Short mmCIF file of C-alpha atoms and ligand atoms in Angstrom, two decimals:
data_model
loop_
_atom_site.label_atom_id
_atom_site.label_comp_id
_atom_site.label_asym_id
_atom_site.label_seq_id
_atom_site.Cartn_x
_atom_site.Cartn_y
_atom_site.Cartn_z
CA MET A 1 -85.10 -61.75 -157.40
CA PRO A 2 -85.44 -64.16 -160.33
CA THR A 3 -86.30 -62.94 -163.83
CA TYR A 4 -89.83 -64.05 -164.73
CA VAL A 5 -91.40 -65.37 -167.92
CA GLY A 6 -94.57 -67.44 -168.26
CA ILE A 7 -97.37 -68.75 -170.42
CA MET A 8 -100.69 -66.91 -170.87
CA GLY A 9 -103.69 -69.01 -171.83
CA TRP A 10 -107.17 -70.01 -170.69
CA PRO A 11 -106.97 -72.71 -169.46
CA VAL A 12 -103.22 -73.15 -169.15
CA ALA A 13 -102.67 -75.80 -166.46
CA HIS A 14 -102.12 -78.51 -169.12
CA SER A 15 -99.15 -76.68 -170.68
CA ARG A 16 -95.80 -78.47 -170.86
CA SER A 17 -93.85 -75.26 -171.44
CA PRO A 18 -93.16 -74.46 -167.75
CA ALA A 19 -91.44 -77.83 -167.21
CA MET A 20 -89.43 -77.45 -170.42
CA HIS A 21 -88.18 -73.92 -169.73
CA ASN A 22 -87.60 -74.36 -165.99
CA ALA A 23 -85.48 -77.44 -166.72
CA ALA A 24 -83.43 -75.32 -169.15
CA PHE A 25 -82.95 -72.48 -166.62
CA GLU A 26 -81.90 -74.95 -163.94
CA ALA A 27 -79.46 -76.76 -166.23
CA LEU A 28 -77.77 -73.46 -167.15
CA GLY A 29 -77.76 -72.21 -163.52
CA MET A 30 -79.90 -69.17 -164.47
CA ASP A 31 -81.99 -67.39 -161.84
CA TRP A 32 -85.11 -67.36 -164.05
CA GLU A 33 -88.61 -68.74 -163.42
CA TYR A 34 -91.31 -69.70 -165.92
CA LEU A 35 -94.84 -69.39 -164.49
CA PHE A 36 -98.34 -70.53 -165.41
CA LEU A 37 -100.33 -67.36 -166.19
CA PRO A 38 -104.05 -68.18 -166.46
CA VAL A 39 -105.69 -65.13 -168.07
CA ALA A 40 -109.44 -64.94 -168.70
CA PRO A 41 -110.32 -63.51 -172.14
CA ALA A 42 -111.71 -60.27 -170.66
CA HIS A 43 -108.30 -59.46 -169.09
CA VAL A 44 -105.91 -60.05 -171.99
CA ASP A 45 -104.95 -56.39 -172.51
CA ASP A 46 -104.38 -55.79 -168.79
CA ALA A 47 -102.32 -58.98 -168.52
CA VAL A 48 -100.07 -58.00 -171.46
CA ARG A 49 -99.48 -54.53 -170.00
CA GLY A 50 -98.88 -56.23 -166.64
CA LEU A 51 -95.84 -57.98 -168.12
CA ARG A 52 -94.20 -54.57 -168.51
CA ALA A 53 -95.37 -53.31 -165.10
CA LEU A 54 -94.07 -56.43 -163.35
CA GLY A 55 -90.77 -56.47 -165.25
CA PHE A 56 -91.29 -59.84 -166.93
CA ALA A 57 -88.71 -60.63 -169.64
CA GLY A 58 -91.59 -61.88 -171.79
CA ALA A 59 -94.17 -64.61 -172.13
CA ASN A 60 -95.55 -67.33 -174.33
CA VAL A 61 -99.14 -67.05 -175.48
CA THR A 62 -101.44 -69.97 -176.15
CA VAL A 63 -105.09 -70.71 -177.00
CA PRO A 64 -107.30 -68.64 -177.04
CA HIS A 65 -105.17 -65.47 -176.84
CA LYS A 66 -102.73 -65.70 -179.78
CA GLN A 67 -104.66 -63.14 -181.82
CA ALA A 68 -106.11 -61.08 -179.00
CA VAL A 69 -102.72 -60.06 -177.55
CA MET A 70 -101.63 -58.35 -180.76
CA SER A 71 -103.49 -55.08 -180.18
CA ALA A 72 -101.86 -54.61 -176.75
CA LEU A 73 -98.28 -54.94 -178.06
CA ASP A 74 -95.95 -52.11 -179.13
CA ARG A 75 -94.50 -54.01 -182.11
CA VAL A 76 -95.42 -57.20 -183.96
CA THR A 77 -92.96 -58.85 -186.38
CA VAL A 78 -93.87 -59.01 -190.07
CA GLU A 79 -94.02 -62.80 -189.81
CA ALA A 80 -96.40 -62.83 -186.81
CA ARG A 81 -98.62 -60.24 -188.45
CA ALA A 82 -98.83 -62.27 -191.67
CA ILE A 83 -99.59 -65.44 -189.72
CA GLY A 84 -102.10 -63.52 -187.63
CA ALA A 85 -100.92 -64.94 -184.31
CA VAL A 86 -98.34 -64.14 -181.61
CA ASN A 87 -97.07 -67.01 -179.47
CA THR A 88 -94.10 -65.21 -177.91
CA ILE A 89 -93.84 -61.76 -176.31
CA VAL A 90 -90.42 -60.21 -175.65
CA ASN A 91 -90.04 -57.24 -173.28
CA ARG A 92 -87.15 -55.15 -174.64
CA ASP A 93 -86.60 -52.45 -172.01
CA GLY A 94 -90.32 -51.77 -171.69
CA VAL A 95 -91.13 -52.20 -175.40
CA LEU A 96 -93.33 -55.28 -175.90
CA GLU A 97 -92.62 -57.18 -179.12
CA GLY A 98 -94.82 -59.95 -180.54
CA HIS A 99 -93.23 -62.90 -182.37
CA ASN A 100 -94.45 -66.15 -183.87
CA THR A 101 -91.99 -69.00 -183.27
CA ASP A 102 -94.38 -71.78 -184.41
CA ALA A 103 -93.38 -71.38 -188.09
CA ILE A 104 -89.64 -71.72 -187.50
CA GLY A 105 -90.28 -74.39 -184.84
CA PHE A 106 -92.22 -76.43 -187.37
CA LEU A 107 -89.48 -76.15 -190.03
CA ARG A 108 -86.78 -77.19 -187.56
CA ALA A 109 -88.84 -80.16 -186.35
CA LEU A 110 -89.51 -81.23 -189.92
CA ARG A 111 -85.83 -81.10 -190.88
CA GLU A 112 -84.84 -82.85 -187.64
CA GLY A 113 -87.29 -85.61 -188.63
CA GLY A 114 -85.37 -86.02 -191.90
CA PHE A 115 -87.76 -84.17 -194.24
CA GLU A 116 -86.47 -81.28 -196.39
CA PRO A 117 -89.44 -79.03 -197.25
CA ARG A 118 -87.77 -77.00 -200.02
CA ASP A 119 -89.84 -77.26 -203.22
CA CYS A 120 -91.97 -80.11 -201.80
CA ARG A 121 -95.70 -80.68 -202.40
CA ALA A 122 -97.66 -80.50 -199.16
CA VAL A 123 -101.25 -81.07 -198.04
CA VAL A 124 -102.12 -79.27 -194.79
CA LEU A 125 -105.22 -80.33 -192.84
CA GLY A 126 -106.64 -77.36 -190.90
CA ALA A 127 -106.83 -73.59 -191.30
CA GLY A 128 -106.51 -72.30 -187.72
CA GLY A 129 -103.53 -70.61 -186.04
CA ALA A 130 -101.18 -73.60 -186.28
CA ALA A 131 -102.07 -74.20 -189.93
CA ARG A 132 -101.40 -70.55 -190.79
CA ALA A 133 -97.91 -70.73 -189.23
CA ILE A 134 -97.21 -74.01 -191.03
CA VAL A 135 -98.44 -72.80 -194.44
CA TYR A 136 -96.35 -69.63 -193.97
CA ALA A 137 -93.27 -71.77 -193.25
CA LEU A 138 -93.93 -74.08 -196.21
CA LEU A 139 -94.49 -71.21 -198.66
CA ALA A 140 -91.27 -69.59 -197.41
CA ALA A 141 -89.57 -72.89 -198.34
CA ARG A 142 -91.16 -72.60 -201.83
CA ALA A 143 -93.44 -75.60 -201.28
CA THR A 144 -96.64 -76.11 -203.29
CA VAL A 145 -99.46 -76.21 -200.74
CA THR A 146 -103.03 -77.53 -200.64
CA VAL A 147 -105.13 -76.69 -197.57
CA ALA A 148 -108.01 -79.00 -196.58
CA ASN A 149 -110.35 -77.72 -193.89
CA ARG A 150 -113.79 -78.53 -192.49
CA THR A 151 -114.83 -74.88 -192.95
CA LEU A 152 -113.84 -74.18 -196.55
CA SER A 153 -114.23 -70.39 -196.26
CA ARG A 154 -111.53 -70.32 -193.56
CA ALA A 155 -109.16 -72.32 -195.80
CA ARG A 156 -109.86 -69.92 -198.68
CA ARG A 157 -109.06 -66.88 -196.53
CA LEU A 158 -105.77 -68.44 -195.47
CA ALA A 159 -104.96 -69.36 -199.08
CA ASP A 160 -105.78 -65.89 -200.39
CA GLU A 161 -103.84 -64.01 -197.72
CA LEU A 162 -100.69 -66.12 -197.54
CA GLY A 163 -100.77 -66.93 -201.27
CA ALA A 164 -100.75 -63.18 -202.06
CA LEU A 165 -97.87 -62.60 -199.65
CA PHE A 166 -95.66 -65.22 -201.33
CA ARG A 167 -97.12 -64.76 -204.85
CA ALA A 168 -98.02 -68.44 -204.83
CA HIS A 169 -101.20 -70.34 -205.64
CA VAL A 170 -102.54 -72.21 -202.58
CA SER A 171 -105.28 -74.76 -203.42
CA THR A 172 -108.16 -75.44 -201.04
CA ILE A 173 -110.46 -78.43 -200.61
CA PRO A 174 -113.12 -79.38 -198.07
CA LEU A 175 -111.89 -81.90 -195.50
CA ASN A 176 -114.63 -84.37 -196.48
CA ALA A 177 -113.93 -84.30 -200.26
CA VAL A 178 -112.60 -87.88 -200.48
CA GLN A 179 -111.62 -87.96 -204.16
CA ALA A 180 -109.99 -84.52 -204.18
CA LEU A 181 -108.03 -85.38 -201.02
CA GLU A 182 -106.88 -88.70 -202.44
CA ALA A 183 -105.75 -87.02 -205.66
CA ALA A 184 -103.87 -84.33 -203.70
CA LEU A 185 -102.17 -86.94 -201.48
CA ALA A 186 -101.17 -89.04 -204.50
CA ARG A 187 -99.15 -86.03 -205.76
CA ALA A 188 -97.84 -84.94 -202.33
CA ASP A 189 -94.57 -85.57 -200.45
CA LEU A 190 -95.83 -84.22 -197.12
CA LEU A 191 -99.09 -84.37 -195.16
CA VAL A 192 -99.47 -82.16 -192.06
CA ASN A 193 -102.25 -82.49 -189.51
CA ALA A 194 -102.77 -78.98 -188.14
CA THR A 195 -106.32 -79.62 -186.92
CA SER A 196 -106.94 -80.39 -183.27
CA VAL A 197 -108.61 -83.70 -184.24
CA GLY A 198 -107.02 -86.68 -182.49
CA MET A 199 -106.08 -84.75 -179.36
CA ALA A 200 -106.81 -86.40 -175.99
CA PRO A 201 -109.47 -87.06 -174.67
CA HIS A 202 -110.73 -87.75 -178.24
CA ALA A 203 -107.67 -89.77 -179.20
CA ASP A 204 -109.63 -92.19 -181.43
CA ALA A 205 -110.64 -89.42 -183.84
CA CYS A 206 -108.82 -89.05 -187.16
CA PRO A 207 -109.01 -85.89 -189.34
CA LEU A 208 -108.53 -87.77 -192.64
CA PRO A 209 -111.68 -89.56 -193.90
CA GLU A 210 -111.39 -93.38 -193.55
CA GLU A 211 -111.79 -93.93 -197.31
CA VAL A 212 -108.69 -91.87 -198.21
CA ALA A 213 -105.63 -94.04 -198.86
CA ILE A 214 -102.28 -92.83 -197.50
CA PRO A 215 -99.46 -93.43 -200.03
CA PRO A 216 -96.41 -95.16 -198.45
CA SER A 217 -94.11 -92.56 -200.04
CA LEU A 218 -95.69 -89.80 -197.90
CA THR A 219 -94.20 -88.18 -194.78
CA LEU A 220 -96.81 -87.25 -192.14
CA TYR A 221 -96.12 -84.38 -189.73
CA GLU A 222 -98.58 -84.55 -186.81
CA THR A 223 -98.87 -81.34 -184.72
CA VAL A 224 -100.98 -83.01 -182.01
CA TYR A 225 -98.65 -84.30 -179.27
CA THR A 226 -101.14 -85.72 -176.74
CA PRO A 227 -101.19 -88.65 -177.31
CA ARG A 228 -97.71 -89.05 -178.75
CA GLU A 229 -99.08 -91.55 -181.30
CA THR A 230 -102.41 -90.26 -182.67
CA ALA A 231 -104.90 -92.38 -184.64
CA LEU A 232 -103.62 -90.67 -187.81
CA VAL A 233 -99.99 -91.49 -187.02
CA ALA A 234 -100.91 -95.14 -186.36
CA ARG A 235 -102.83 -95.29 -189.64
CA ALA A 236 -99.98 -93.70 -191.63
CA ARG A 237 -97.50 -96.16 -190.09
CA ARG A 238 -99.71 -99.09 -191.07
CA ALA A 239 -99.77 -97.70 -194.63
CA GLY A 240 -95.95 -97.66 -194.66
CA ALA A 241 -95.58 -93.86 -194.55
CA THR A 242 -92.91 -92.01 -192.54
CA THR A 243 -94.25 -90.18 -189.48
CA ILE A 244 -92.93 -87.33 -187.30
CA ASP A 245 -94.73 -86.50 -184.04
CA GLY A 246 -95.64 -83.05 -182.66
CA LEU A 247 -93.17 -82.90 -179.79
CA GLY A 248 -90.41 -81.53 -182.05
CA MET A 249 -92.44 -78.43 -182.98
CA LEU A 250 -93.26 -77.81 -179.32
CA LEU A 251 -89.57 -78.12 -178.44
CA HIS A 252 -88.27 -75.89 -181.22
CA GLN A 253 -90.88 -73.12 -180.90
CA GLY A 254 -89.93 -73.02 -177.20
CA ALA A 255 -86.21 -73.07 -177.94
CA VAL A 256 -86.51 -70.05 -180.27
CA ALA A 257 -88.52 -68.19 -177.57
CA PHE A 258 -85.89 -69.09 -174.94
CA GLU A 259 -83.15 -67.56 -177.08
CA LEU A 260 -85.22 -64.43 -177.78
CA TRP A 261 -85.73 -63.81 -174.05
CA THR A 262 -82.33 -64.79 -172.70
CA GLY A 263 -79.91 -64.28 -175.61
CA THR A 264 -78.49 -67.67 -174.62
CA PRO A 265 -78.45 -70.79 -176.83
CA PRO A 266 -81.09 -73.19 -175.44
CA PRO A 267 -80.04 -76.57 -173.99
CA LEU A 268 -82.11 -78.61 -176.47
CA ASP A 269 -81.40 -82.04 -174.96
CA VAL A 270 -82.46 -80.92 -171.48
CA MET A 271 -85.65 -79.34 -172.86
CA ARG A 272 -86.48 -82.43 -174.93
CA ARG A 273 -86.01 -84.72 -171.93
CA ALA A 274 -88.27 -82.50 -169.80
CA LEU A 275 -91.01 -82.71 -172.44
CA GLU A 276 -90.65 -86.45 -172.83
CA ALA A 277 -90.77 -86.98 -169.07
CA GLN A 278 -94.26 -85.42 -168.86
P1 NAP B 301 -107.48 -73.51 -183.92
O1 NAP B 301 -107.02 -72.19 -184.41
O2 NAP B 301 -108.63 -73.60 -182.98
O3 NAP B 301 -107.84 -74.40 -185.23
C1 NAP B 301 -108.39 -75.67 -185.11
C2 NAP B 301 -108.43 -76.37 -186.47
O4 NAP B 301 -108.94 -77.71 -186.27
C3 NAP B 301 -109.37 -75.71 -187.48
O5 NAP B 301 -108.87 -75.91 -188.78
C4 NAP B 301 -110.68 -76.50 -187.28
O6 NAP B 301 -111.51 -76.52 -188.41
C5 NAP B 301 -110.12 -77.90 -187.06
N1 NAP B 301 -111.07 -78.74 -186.33
C6 NAP B 301 -111.40 -78.66 -185.02
N2 NAP B 301 -112.30 -79.62 -184.72
C7 NAP B 301 -112.54 -80.31 -185.87
C8 NAP B 301 -113.36 -81.42 -186.20
N3 NAP B 301 -114.13 -82.03 -185.26
N4 NAP B 301 -113.35 -81.88 -187.46
C9 NAP B 301 -112.57 -81.29 -188.40
N5 NAP B 301 -111.76 -80.23 -188.16
C10 NAP B 301 -111.75 -79.74 -186.90
O7 NAP B 301 -106.31 -74.33 -183.21
P2 NAP B 301 -104.72 -74.22 -183.51
O8 NAP B 301 -104.12 -73.25 -182.57
O9 NAP B 301 -104.53 -74.05 -184.98
O10 NAP B 301 -104.24 -75.67 -183.05
C11 NAP B 301 -104.48 -76.83 -183.85
C12 NAP B 301 -103.68 -78.00 -183.31
O11 NAP B 301 -102.29 -77.75 -183.44
C13 NAP B 301 -103.92 -78.27 -181.81
O12 NAP B 301 -104.06 -79.67 -181.63
C14 NAP B 301 -102.64 -77.81 -181.16
O13 NAP B 301 -102.33 -78.56 -179.99
C15 NAP B 301 -101.63 -78.08 -182.24
N6 NAP B 301 -100.43 -77.24 -182.11
C16 NAP B 301 -99.27 -77.87 -181.87
C17 NAP B 301 -98.10 -77.14 -181.73
C18 NAP B 301 -96.84 -77.87 -181.45
O14 NAP B 301 -95.90 -77.23 -181.02
N7 NAP B 301 -96.75 -79.16 -181.70
C19 NAP B 301 -98.13 -75.75 -181.84
C20 NAP B 301 -99.34 -75.11 -182.11
C21 NAP B 301 -100.49 -75.87 -182.22
P3 NAP B 301 -112.63 -75.35 -188.62
O15 NAP B 301 -111.91 -74.19 -189.23
O16 NAP B 301 -113.61 -75.99 -189.54
O17 NAP B 301 -113.20 -75.05 -187.25
#
């Protein structure tokens, strides 16, 4: 019998993780299988407990369950608890552990793209689950962070909670405050889009107001990976800025999960090719 892992979400059919992980298992000759696990919101607790009952080695968790799974787990890492989201479950001999590999995945993708976050000044668009993991990672790298979000109260909660954890001041601005955004970008080294704006089928949408100029000295990290070149990436390129697309974060969060489950170093090139082929 193969060892099973999978991805829980609702819906989940669009996920690229099964192709990425199954390519890795095949390349290493491992008898493992990564399954699509569509789980309706009402069944999250049962599904998590089912991982133990069915002897799964673990699972990934995606929208909308990253918070909801936490109460059904035996342990949650300090990092995942601070971020407020679990994207990877590991079954250690019947004890279910919750991890967040988005934060480390983001840092690895950023460094792979040639940007060193230590002590940088960053503006993060968004205050949802991805933004929380990214702000956590940036504060851990001693960056100075400004969060811009459509719902300002959500940005303020993120800033208060993660700022207190790292004893850092995190500034917040509304996403439509053109002058404040422009001033923050003029001082920044890094801009991150952690909103879902620009994702297919709304690929023409751009989270940054049209009037805001993008300085050419800026590096843009785009978390949206469908399409590969979002409207924001195209605009930043035209402005002469450096851009890094979202596939790297997807790859590296998956690679960290792979190693947690299997204890084996992930075949990064194979996994990257599987993602790019989709
Ligand atoms: P989420 O928790 O639902 O948060 C969504 C964020 O987008 C919120 O800040 C929300 O603002 C903002 N937003 C949504 N629609 C908007 C609109 N029309 N105008 C302005 N802001 C809008 O989602 P998430 O889990 O953080 O995911 C966010 C994005 O990150 C998704 O595109 C996801 O694919 C991507 N992601 C990528 C990776 C990767 O590996 N590359 C990993 C994780 C996530 P409000 O607070 O105002 O609603």
